[in-house]
Coordinates of C-alpha atoms in Angstrom, one line a residue:
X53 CA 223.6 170.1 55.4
X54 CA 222.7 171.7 58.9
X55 CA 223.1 175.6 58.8
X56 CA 226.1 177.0 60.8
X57 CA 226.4 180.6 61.5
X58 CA 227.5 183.5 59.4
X59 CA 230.7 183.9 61.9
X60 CA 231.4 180.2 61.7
X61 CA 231.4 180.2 58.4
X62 CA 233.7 183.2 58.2
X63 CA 236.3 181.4 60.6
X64 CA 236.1 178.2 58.3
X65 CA 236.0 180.8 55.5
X66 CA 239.4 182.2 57.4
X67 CA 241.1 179.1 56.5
X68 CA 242.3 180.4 53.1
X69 CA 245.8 182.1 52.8
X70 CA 248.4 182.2 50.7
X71 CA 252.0 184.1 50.2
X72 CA 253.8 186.9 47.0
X73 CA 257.1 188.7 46.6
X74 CA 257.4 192.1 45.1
X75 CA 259.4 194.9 44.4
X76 CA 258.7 198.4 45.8
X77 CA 256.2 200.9 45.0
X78 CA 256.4 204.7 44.4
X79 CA 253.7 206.6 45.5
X80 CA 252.3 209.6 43.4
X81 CA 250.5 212.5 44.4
X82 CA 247.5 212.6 47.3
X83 CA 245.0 213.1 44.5
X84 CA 246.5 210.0 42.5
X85 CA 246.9 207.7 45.5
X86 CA 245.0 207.4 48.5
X87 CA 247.7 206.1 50.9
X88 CA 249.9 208.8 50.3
X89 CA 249.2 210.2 53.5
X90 CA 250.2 206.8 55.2
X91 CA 252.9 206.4 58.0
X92 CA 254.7 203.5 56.8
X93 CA 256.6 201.1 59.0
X94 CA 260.0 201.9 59.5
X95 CA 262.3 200.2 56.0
X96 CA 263.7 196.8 57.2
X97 CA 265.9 193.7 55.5
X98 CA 267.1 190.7 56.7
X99 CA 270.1 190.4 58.7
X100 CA 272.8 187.8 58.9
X101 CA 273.0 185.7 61.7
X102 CA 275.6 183.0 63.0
X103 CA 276.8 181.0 60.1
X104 CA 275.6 183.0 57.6
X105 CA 272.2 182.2 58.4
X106 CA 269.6 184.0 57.3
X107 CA 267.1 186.2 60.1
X108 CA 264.0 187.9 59.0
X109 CA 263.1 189.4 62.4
X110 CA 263.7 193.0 61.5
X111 CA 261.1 192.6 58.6
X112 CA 258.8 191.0 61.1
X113 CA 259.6 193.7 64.1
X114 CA 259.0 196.5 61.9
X115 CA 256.2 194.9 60.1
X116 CA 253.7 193.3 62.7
X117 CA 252.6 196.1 64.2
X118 CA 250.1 197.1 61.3
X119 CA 248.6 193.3 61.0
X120 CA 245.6 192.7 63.3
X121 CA 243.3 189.8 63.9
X122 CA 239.5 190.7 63.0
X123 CA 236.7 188.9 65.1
X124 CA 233.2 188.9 63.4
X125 CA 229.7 188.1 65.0
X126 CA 226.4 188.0 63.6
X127 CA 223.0 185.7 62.9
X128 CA 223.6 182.4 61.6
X129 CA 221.0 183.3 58.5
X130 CA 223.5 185.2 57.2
X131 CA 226.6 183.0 57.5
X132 CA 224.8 180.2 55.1
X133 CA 224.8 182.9 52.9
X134 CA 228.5 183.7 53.6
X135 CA 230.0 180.4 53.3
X136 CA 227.8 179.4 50.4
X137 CA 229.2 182.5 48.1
X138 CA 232.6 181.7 49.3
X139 CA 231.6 177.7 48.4
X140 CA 230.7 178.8 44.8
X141 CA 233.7 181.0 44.4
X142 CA 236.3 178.6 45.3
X143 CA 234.7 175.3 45.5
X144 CA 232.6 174.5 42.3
X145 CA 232.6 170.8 41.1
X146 CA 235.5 171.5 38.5
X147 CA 237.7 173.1 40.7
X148 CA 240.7 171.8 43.4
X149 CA 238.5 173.0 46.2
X150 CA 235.2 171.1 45.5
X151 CA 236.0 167.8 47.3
X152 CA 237.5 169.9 50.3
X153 CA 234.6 172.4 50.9
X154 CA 232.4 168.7 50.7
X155 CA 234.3 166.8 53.3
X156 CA 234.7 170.2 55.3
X157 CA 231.2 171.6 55.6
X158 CA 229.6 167.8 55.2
X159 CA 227.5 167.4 58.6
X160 CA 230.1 166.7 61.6
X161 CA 233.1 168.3 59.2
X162 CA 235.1 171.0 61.2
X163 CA 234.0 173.7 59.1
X164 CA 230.2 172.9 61.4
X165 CA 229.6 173.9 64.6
X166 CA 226.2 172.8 65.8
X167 CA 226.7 172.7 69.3
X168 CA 223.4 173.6 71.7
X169 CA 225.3 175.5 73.7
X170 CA 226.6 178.4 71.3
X171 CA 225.8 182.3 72.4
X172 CA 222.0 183.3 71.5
X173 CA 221.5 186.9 70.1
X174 CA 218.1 188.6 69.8
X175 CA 215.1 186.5 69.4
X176 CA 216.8 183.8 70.3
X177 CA 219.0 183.2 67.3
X178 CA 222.0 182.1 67.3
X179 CA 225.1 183.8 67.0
X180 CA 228.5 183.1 66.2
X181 CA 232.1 184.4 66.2
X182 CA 234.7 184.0 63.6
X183 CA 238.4 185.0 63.3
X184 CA 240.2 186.7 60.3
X185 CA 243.7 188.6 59.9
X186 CA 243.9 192.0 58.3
X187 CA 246.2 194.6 57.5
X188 CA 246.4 198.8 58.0
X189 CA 247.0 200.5 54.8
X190 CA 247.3 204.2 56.8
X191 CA 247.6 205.7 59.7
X192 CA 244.0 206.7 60.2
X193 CA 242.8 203.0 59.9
X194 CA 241.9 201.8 56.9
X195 CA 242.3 197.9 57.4
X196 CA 242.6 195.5 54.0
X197 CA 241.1 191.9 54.5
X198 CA 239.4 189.2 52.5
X199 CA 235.6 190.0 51.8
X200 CA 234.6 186.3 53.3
X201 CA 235.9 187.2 56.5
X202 CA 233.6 189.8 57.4
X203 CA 230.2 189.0 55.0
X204 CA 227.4 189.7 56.6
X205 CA 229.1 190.1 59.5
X206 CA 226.6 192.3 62.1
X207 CA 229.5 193.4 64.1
X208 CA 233.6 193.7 63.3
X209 CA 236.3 194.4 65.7
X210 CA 239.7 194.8 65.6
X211 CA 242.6 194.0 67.8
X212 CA 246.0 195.2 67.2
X213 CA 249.3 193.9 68.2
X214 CA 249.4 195.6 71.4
X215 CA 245.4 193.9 72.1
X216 CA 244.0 197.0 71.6
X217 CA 240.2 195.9 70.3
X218 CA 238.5 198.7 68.3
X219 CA 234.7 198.3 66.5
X220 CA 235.3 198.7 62.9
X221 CA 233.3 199.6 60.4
X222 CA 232.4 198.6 56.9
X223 CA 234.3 200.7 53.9
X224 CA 233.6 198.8 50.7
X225 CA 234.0 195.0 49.6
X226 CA 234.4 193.4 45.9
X227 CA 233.3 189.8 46.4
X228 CA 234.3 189.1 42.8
X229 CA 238.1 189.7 44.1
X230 CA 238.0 188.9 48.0
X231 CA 238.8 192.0 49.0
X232 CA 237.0 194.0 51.8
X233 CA 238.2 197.4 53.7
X234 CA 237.3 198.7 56.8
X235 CA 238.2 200.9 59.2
X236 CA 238.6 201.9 63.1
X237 CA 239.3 205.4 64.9
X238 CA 242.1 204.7 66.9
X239 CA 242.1 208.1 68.1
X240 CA 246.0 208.1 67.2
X241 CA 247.7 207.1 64.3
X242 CA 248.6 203.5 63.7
X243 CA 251.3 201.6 62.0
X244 CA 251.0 200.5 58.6
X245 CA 252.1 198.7 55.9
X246 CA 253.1 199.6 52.2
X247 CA 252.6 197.4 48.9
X248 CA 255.2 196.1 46.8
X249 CA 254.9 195.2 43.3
X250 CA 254.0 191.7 42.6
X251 CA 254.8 191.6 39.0
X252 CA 258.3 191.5 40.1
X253 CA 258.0 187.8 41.8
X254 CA 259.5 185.2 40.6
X255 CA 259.2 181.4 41.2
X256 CA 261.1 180.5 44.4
X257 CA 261.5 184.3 45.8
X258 CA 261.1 184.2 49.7
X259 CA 257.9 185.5 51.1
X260 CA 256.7 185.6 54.7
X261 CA 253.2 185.6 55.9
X262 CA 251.8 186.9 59.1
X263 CA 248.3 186.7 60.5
X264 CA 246.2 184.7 63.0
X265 CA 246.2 181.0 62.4
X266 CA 243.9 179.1 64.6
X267 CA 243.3 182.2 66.6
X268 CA 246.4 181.2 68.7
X269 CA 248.1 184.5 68.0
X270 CA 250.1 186.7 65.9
X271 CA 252.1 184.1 63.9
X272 CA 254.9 184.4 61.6
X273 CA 255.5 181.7 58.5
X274 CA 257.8 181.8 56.0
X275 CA 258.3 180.2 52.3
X276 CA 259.0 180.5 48.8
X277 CA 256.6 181.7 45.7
X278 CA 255.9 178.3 43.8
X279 CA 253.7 179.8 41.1
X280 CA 252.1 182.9 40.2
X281 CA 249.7 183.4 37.5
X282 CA 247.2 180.6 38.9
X283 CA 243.8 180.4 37.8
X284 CA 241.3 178.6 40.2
X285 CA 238.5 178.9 37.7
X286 CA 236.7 180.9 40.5
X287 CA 236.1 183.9 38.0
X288 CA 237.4 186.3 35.3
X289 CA 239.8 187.9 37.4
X290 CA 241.8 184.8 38.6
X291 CA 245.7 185.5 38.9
X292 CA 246.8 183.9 42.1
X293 CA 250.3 183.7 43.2
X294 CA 250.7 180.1 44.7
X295 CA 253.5 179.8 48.2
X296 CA 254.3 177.1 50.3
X297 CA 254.3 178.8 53.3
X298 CA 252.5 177.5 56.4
X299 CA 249.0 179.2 56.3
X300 CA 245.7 177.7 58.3
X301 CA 242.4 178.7 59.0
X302 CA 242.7 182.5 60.5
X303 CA 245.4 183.6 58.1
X304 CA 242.4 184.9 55.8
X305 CA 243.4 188.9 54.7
X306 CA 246.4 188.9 56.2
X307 CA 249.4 190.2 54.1
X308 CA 252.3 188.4 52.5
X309 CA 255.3 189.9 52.5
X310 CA 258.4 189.8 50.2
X311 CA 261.8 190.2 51.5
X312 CA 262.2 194.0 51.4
X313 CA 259.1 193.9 53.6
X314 CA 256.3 195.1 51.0
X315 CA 252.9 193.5 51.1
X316 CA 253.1 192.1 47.6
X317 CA 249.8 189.6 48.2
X318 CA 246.8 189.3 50.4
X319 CA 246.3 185.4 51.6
X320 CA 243.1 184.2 50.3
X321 CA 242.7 180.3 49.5
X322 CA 244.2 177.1 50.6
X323 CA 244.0 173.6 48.8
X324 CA 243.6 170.9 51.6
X325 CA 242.1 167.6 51.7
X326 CA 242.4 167.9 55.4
X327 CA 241.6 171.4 56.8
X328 CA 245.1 172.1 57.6
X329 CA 248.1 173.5 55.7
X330 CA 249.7 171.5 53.1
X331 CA 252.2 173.7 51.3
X332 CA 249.8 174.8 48.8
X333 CA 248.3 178.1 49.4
X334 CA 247.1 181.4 47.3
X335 CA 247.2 185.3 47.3
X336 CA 245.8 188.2 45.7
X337 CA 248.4 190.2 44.1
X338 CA 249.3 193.5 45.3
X339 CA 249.3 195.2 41.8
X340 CA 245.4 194.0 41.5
X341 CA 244.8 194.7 45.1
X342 CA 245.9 198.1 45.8
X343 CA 243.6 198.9 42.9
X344 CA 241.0 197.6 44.2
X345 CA 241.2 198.8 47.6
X346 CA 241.6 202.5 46.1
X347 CA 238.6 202.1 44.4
X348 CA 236.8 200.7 47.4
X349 CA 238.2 203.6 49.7
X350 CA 237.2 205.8 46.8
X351 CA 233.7 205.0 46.2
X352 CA 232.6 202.3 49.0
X353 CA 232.1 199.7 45.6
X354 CA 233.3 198.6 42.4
X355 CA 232.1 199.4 38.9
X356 CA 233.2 197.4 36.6
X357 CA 233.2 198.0 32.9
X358 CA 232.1 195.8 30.1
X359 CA 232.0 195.9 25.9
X360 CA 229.7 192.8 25.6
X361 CA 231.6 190.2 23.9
X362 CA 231.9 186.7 23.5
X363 CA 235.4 185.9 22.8
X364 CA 237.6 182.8 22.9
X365 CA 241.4 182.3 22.3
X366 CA 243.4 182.5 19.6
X367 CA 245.2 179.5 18.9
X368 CA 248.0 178.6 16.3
X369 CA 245.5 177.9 13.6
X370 CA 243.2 180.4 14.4
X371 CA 246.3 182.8 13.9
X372 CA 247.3 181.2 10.4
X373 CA 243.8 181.0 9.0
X374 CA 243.2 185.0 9.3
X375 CA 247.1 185.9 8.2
X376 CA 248.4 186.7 12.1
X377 CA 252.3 186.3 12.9
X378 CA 251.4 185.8 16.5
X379 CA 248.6 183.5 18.3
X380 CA 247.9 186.2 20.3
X381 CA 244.7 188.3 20.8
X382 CA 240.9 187.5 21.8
X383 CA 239.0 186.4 19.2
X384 CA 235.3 188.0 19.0
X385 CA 233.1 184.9 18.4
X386 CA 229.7 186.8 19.4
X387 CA 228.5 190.3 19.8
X388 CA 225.4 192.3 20.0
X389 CA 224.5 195.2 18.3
X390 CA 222.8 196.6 21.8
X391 CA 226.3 196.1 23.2
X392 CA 228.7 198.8 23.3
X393 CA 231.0 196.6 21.4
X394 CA 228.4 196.7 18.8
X395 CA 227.8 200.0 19.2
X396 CA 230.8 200.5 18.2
X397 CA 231.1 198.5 15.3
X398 CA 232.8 195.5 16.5
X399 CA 232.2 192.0 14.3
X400 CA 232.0 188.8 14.8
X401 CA 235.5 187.6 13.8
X402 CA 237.5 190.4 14.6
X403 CA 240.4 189.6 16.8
X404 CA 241.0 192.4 20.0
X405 CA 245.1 193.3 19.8
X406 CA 244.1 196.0 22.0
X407 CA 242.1 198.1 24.0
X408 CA 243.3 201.7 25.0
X409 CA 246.8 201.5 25.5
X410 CA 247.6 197.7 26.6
X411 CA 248.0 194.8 24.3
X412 CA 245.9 191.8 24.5
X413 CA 247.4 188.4 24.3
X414 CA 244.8 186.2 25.5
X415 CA 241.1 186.6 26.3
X416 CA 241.3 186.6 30.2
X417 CA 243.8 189.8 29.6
X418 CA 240.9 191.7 27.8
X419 CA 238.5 190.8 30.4
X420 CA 240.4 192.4 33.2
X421 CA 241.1 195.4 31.1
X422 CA 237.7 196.0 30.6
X423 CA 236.1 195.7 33.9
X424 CA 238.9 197.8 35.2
X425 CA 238.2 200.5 33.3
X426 CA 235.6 203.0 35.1
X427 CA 232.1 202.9 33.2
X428 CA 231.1 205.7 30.5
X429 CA 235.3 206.2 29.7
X430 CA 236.0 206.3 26.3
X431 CA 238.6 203.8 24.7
X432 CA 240.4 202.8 21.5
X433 CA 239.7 199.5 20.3
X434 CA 242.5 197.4 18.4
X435 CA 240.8 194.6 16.4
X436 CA 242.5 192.3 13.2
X437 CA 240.2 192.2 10.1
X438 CA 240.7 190.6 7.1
X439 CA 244.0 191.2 7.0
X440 CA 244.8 194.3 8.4
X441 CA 244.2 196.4 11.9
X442 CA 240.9 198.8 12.3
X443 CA 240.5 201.1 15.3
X444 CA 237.0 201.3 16.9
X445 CA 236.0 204.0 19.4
X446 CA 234.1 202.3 22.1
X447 CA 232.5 203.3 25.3
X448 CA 232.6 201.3 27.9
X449 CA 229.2 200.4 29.9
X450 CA 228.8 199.1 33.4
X451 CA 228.6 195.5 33.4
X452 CA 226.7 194.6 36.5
X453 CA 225.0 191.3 35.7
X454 CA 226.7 191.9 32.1
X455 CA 229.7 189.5 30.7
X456 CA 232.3 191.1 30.2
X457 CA 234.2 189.5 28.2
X458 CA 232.8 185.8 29.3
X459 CA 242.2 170.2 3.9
X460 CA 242.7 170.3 0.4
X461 CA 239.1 170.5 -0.8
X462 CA 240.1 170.7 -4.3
X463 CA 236.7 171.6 -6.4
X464 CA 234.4 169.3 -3.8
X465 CA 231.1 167.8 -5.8
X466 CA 227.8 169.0 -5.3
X467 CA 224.4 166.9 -5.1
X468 CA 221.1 167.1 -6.0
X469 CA 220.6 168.2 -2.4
X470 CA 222.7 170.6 -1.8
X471 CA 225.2 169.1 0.3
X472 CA 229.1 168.6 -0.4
X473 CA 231.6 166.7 0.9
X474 CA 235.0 167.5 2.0
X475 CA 236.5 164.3 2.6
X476 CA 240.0 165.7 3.3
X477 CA 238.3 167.5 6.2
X478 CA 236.1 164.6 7.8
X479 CA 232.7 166.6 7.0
X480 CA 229.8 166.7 4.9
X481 CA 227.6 170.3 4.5
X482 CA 224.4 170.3 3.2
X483 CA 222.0 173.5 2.7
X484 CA 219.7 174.5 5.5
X485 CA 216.5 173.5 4.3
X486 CA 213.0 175.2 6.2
X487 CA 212.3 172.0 7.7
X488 CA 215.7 172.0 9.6
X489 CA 215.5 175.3 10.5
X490 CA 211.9 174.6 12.4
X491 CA 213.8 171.1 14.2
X492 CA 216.4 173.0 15.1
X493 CA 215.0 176.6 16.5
X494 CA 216.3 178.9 13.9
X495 CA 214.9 181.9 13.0
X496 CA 213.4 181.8 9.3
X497 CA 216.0 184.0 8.0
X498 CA 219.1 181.7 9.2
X499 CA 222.2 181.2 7.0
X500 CA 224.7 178.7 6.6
X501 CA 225.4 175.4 6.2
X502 CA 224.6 172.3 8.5
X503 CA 227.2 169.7 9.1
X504 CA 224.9 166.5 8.1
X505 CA 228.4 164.2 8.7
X506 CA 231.5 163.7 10.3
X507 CA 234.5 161.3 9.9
X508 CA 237.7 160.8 11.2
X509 CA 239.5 163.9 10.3
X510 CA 240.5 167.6 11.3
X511 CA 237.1 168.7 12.1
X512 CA 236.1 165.6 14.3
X513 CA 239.3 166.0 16.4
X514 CA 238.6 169.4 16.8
X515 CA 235.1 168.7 18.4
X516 CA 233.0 169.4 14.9
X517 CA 230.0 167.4 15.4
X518 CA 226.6 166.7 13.4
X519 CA 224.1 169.5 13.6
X520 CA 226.7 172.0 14.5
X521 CA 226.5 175.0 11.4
X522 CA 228.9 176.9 9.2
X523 CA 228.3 180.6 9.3
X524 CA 231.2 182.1 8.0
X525 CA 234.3 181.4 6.8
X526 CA 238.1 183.2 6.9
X527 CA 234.9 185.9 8.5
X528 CA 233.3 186.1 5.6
X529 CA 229.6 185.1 5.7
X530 CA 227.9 181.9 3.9
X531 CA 224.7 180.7 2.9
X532 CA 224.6 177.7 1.5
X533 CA 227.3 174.7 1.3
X534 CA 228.6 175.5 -2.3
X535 CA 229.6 178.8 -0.8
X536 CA 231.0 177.4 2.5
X537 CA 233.6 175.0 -0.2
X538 CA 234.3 177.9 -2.3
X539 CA 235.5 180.1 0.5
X540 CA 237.4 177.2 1.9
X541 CA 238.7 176.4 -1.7
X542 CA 239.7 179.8 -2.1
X543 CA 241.6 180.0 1.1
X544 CA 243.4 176.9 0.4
X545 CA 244.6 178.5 -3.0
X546 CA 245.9 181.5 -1.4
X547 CA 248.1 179.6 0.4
X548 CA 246.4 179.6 3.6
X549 CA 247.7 176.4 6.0
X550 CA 244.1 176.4 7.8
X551 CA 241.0 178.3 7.4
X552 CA 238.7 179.8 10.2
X553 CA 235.0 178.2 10.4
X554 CA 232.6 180.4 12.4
X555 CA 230.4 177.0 14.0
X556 CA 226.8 177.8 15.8
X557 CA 225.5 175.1 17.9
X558 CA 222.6 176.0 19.6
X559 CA 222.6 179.4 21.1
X560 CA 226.6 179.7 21.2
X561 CA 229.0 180.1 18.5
X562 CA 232.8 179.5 18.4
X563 CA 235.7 179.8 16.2
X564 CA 237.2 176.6 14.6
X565 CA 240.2 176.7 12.7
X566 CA 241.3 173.6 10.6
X567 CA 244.2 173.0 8.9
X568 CA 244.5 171.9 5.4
X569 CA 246.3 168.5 4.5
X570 CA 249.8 169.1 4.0
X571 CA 250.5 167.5 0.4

């Protein structure tokens, strides 16, 4: 692929959008809340027109104003950089965007610009120019936009509604989120805009979007929320409200609006086999963005804390085989004793109900707690333990590179070997002998039973395969495969309808829960 330049791939880059709804937002103290000090736009609603038709130009008078377009320049070097972080965030193999960002940014795609005759910067390297939308969060001029619109920019400016251009400078970005903040000294104050709460949306709520498609000019589109809660599989923090309203290259950063005229999303992504708008478009959420951006006003970064974890969900079975009402949770299926997790005590096993103060029903929940909870902080951990709830104190590190969260048996026979078959269950465990642990890696000091084979059954449909081994069971260790039946016996007379395997294959290990032939 030829290289294009870091502005070109910003504009291309600028092609994401999306719209939200939300309710809105009260504002606490100046200590609590960095836009306190903000002079919002004046309130606004729709009006009835002839008919009983619906107009949304008072939200849009009152509202454009504080959006702006944001043109970017810089060295070409650094735009392969740009569009290839964006290209792994939103365009990986296994996700809707990977055959678009491949037809788009092929050679002769739209999304590249080789023509000879571009500008030249110093030493004769090329330079390009990109266009992004944006938003003013206070009068003083702090602007919210998406990070891929201005990485690795080498120059930013601003032009308001009124074409006002202003250089801008860099506050803070979080490239894990999108989300970048600048600012410019207007010398005056400025318009700006105030966040809704997008926890409020619904499914088919009206939201309006307003930005810079195509670098045409301020444009107004309108649609409905169609989902909210999407994940793109671009990273931990994925919780994209999905719209139909018209949004093109350009409309990057720029704010959705909901119908009481609160930004209640920030337009990110588009899905396109083409390049252009086809009703299916993404947005931050205000309620994780105007965290974020306080943080990146705050501190110019983000810090993002971790417990070190492996954990996977909790499913039906998983929730019957250790006694829970509820398949709810993240499930702990690694930890290290380094970690602060295991610092802290933390097993494999335990289930997370909760950390501090919020409850956690799946695993991507726990993530986002964590990471938004400032390094060194001190928490209360929740977890589910053989039958009952234990509090942990844990303190949270700094994640950085870290992840945060990321049958009737009956009386089975034994043989000569060591091994035992549980028929009901599809599987056949036999004792790690020396010799297997050497084939297979292990340390000499490994536990557990190997899985030496597999029929049709519960385990085989749940992905139990030859090699993989048995290291605990209901979260209670096992050494050999008489032990691995007896626990599994005993949970079967205790009424259990499935029991919880603890499976290691290769360096990973993950929870398996199989449920016990119903008689």
């Amino acid at each position: 692929m030829q290289k294009t330049t870091i502005t070109r791939r910003m504009r291309i880059a600028a092609l994401a959008s999306a719209a939200l709804v939300a309710a809105p937002l009260a504002y606490g103290s100046l200590a609590q809340d960095p836009f306190a000090f903000a002079k919002p736009v004046p309130e606004s609603a729709p009006k009835i027109v002839q008919n009983g038709a619906v107009s949304y130009a008072p939200i849009v008078n009152a509202n454009r104003p504080a959006v702006v377009t944001i043109k970017v320049s810089g060295k070409s070097e650094n735009q392969q950089f740009s569009m290839n972080d964006l290209q792994r965030r939103f365009g990986g193999e296994d996700t809707p965007f990977g055959d678009f960002f491949k037809r788009f940014f092929e050679e002769g795609g739209p999304g590249m610009q080789g023509r000879p005759d571009r500008p030249r910067g110093p030493q004769g390297m090329p330079r390009t120019s990109g266009l992004g939308s944006g938003f003013i969060v206070d009068g003083n001029g702090t602007i919210v936009t998406n990070n891929h619109v201005i990485d690795g920019a080498s120059e930013i400016t601003v032009i308001l509604d009124d074409e006002t251009e202003l250089k801008a400078t860099l506050v803070g970005t979080d490239p894990k989120t999108d989300l970048a903040v600048i600012k410019v000294d207007a010398g005056r104050d400025l318009p700006s805009l105030s966040w809704g709460v997008s926890q409020n949306i619904e499914p088919g709520d009206p939201v309006l979007a307003i930005g810079n498609p195509f670098g045409i000019g301020t444009t107004v589109t309108s649609g409905i929320v169609s989902a909210r809660g999407r994940d793109l599989r671009s990273g931990p923090y994925d919780d994209f409200l999905q719209v139909d309203a018209p949004i093109n290259r350009g409309n990057s950063g720029g704010p959705l609006f909901s119908v009481d005229g609160k930004v209640i999303g920030v337009n990110t992504a588009i899905y396109s086999p083409n390049g252009g708008n086809v009703g299916v478009a993404f947005a931050i959420p205000s309620d994780q963005a105007q965290q974020i951006v306080a943080r990146l006003i705050e501190d110019g970064s983000i810090e993002r804390g971790y417990i070190g974890v492996q954990i996977q969900p909790v499913t039906k079975d998983v929730a019957e085989a250790v006694g829970l009402a509820e398949a709810e949770g993240a499930i702990v299926a690694m930890v290290d004793e380094t970690t602060p997790a295991g610092k802290a005590g933390v097993k494999s096993g335990d289930i997370v109900m909760k950390f501090g103060s919020t409850q956690i029903d799946s695993p991507k929940t726990l993530a986002r707690v964590v990471a938004d909870v400032k390094p060194g902080t001190k928490e209360k951990l929740t977890v589910w333990r053989q039958g009952k709830e234990v509090v942990l104190d844990v303190t949270v590190g700094n994640m950085k590179d870290q992840q945060v969260a990321s049958a009737q048996t009956g009386d089975a026979p034994s043989t000569a070997d060591g091994s035992v078959d549980l028929a009901d269950m599809g599987i056949k465990l036999t004792d790690l002998t020396d010799e297997m642990r050497e084939s297979l890696g292990l340390d000499a000091d490994a536990a557990g039973a190997i899985v030496s084979e597999v029929s049709e059954g519960a385990a085989a449909e749940r992905g139990i395969t030859e090699g993989d081994i048995v290291v605990s069971v209901n979260q209670e260790p096992v050494t050999s495969a008489i032990g691995a039946r007896d626990a599994i016996a005993k949970a079967k007379k205790e009424g259990r309808k499935s029991v919880l395997l603890l499976v290691q294959r290769k360096d990973g290990q993950n929870f398996v829960a199989l449920p016990f032939a119903q008689s």
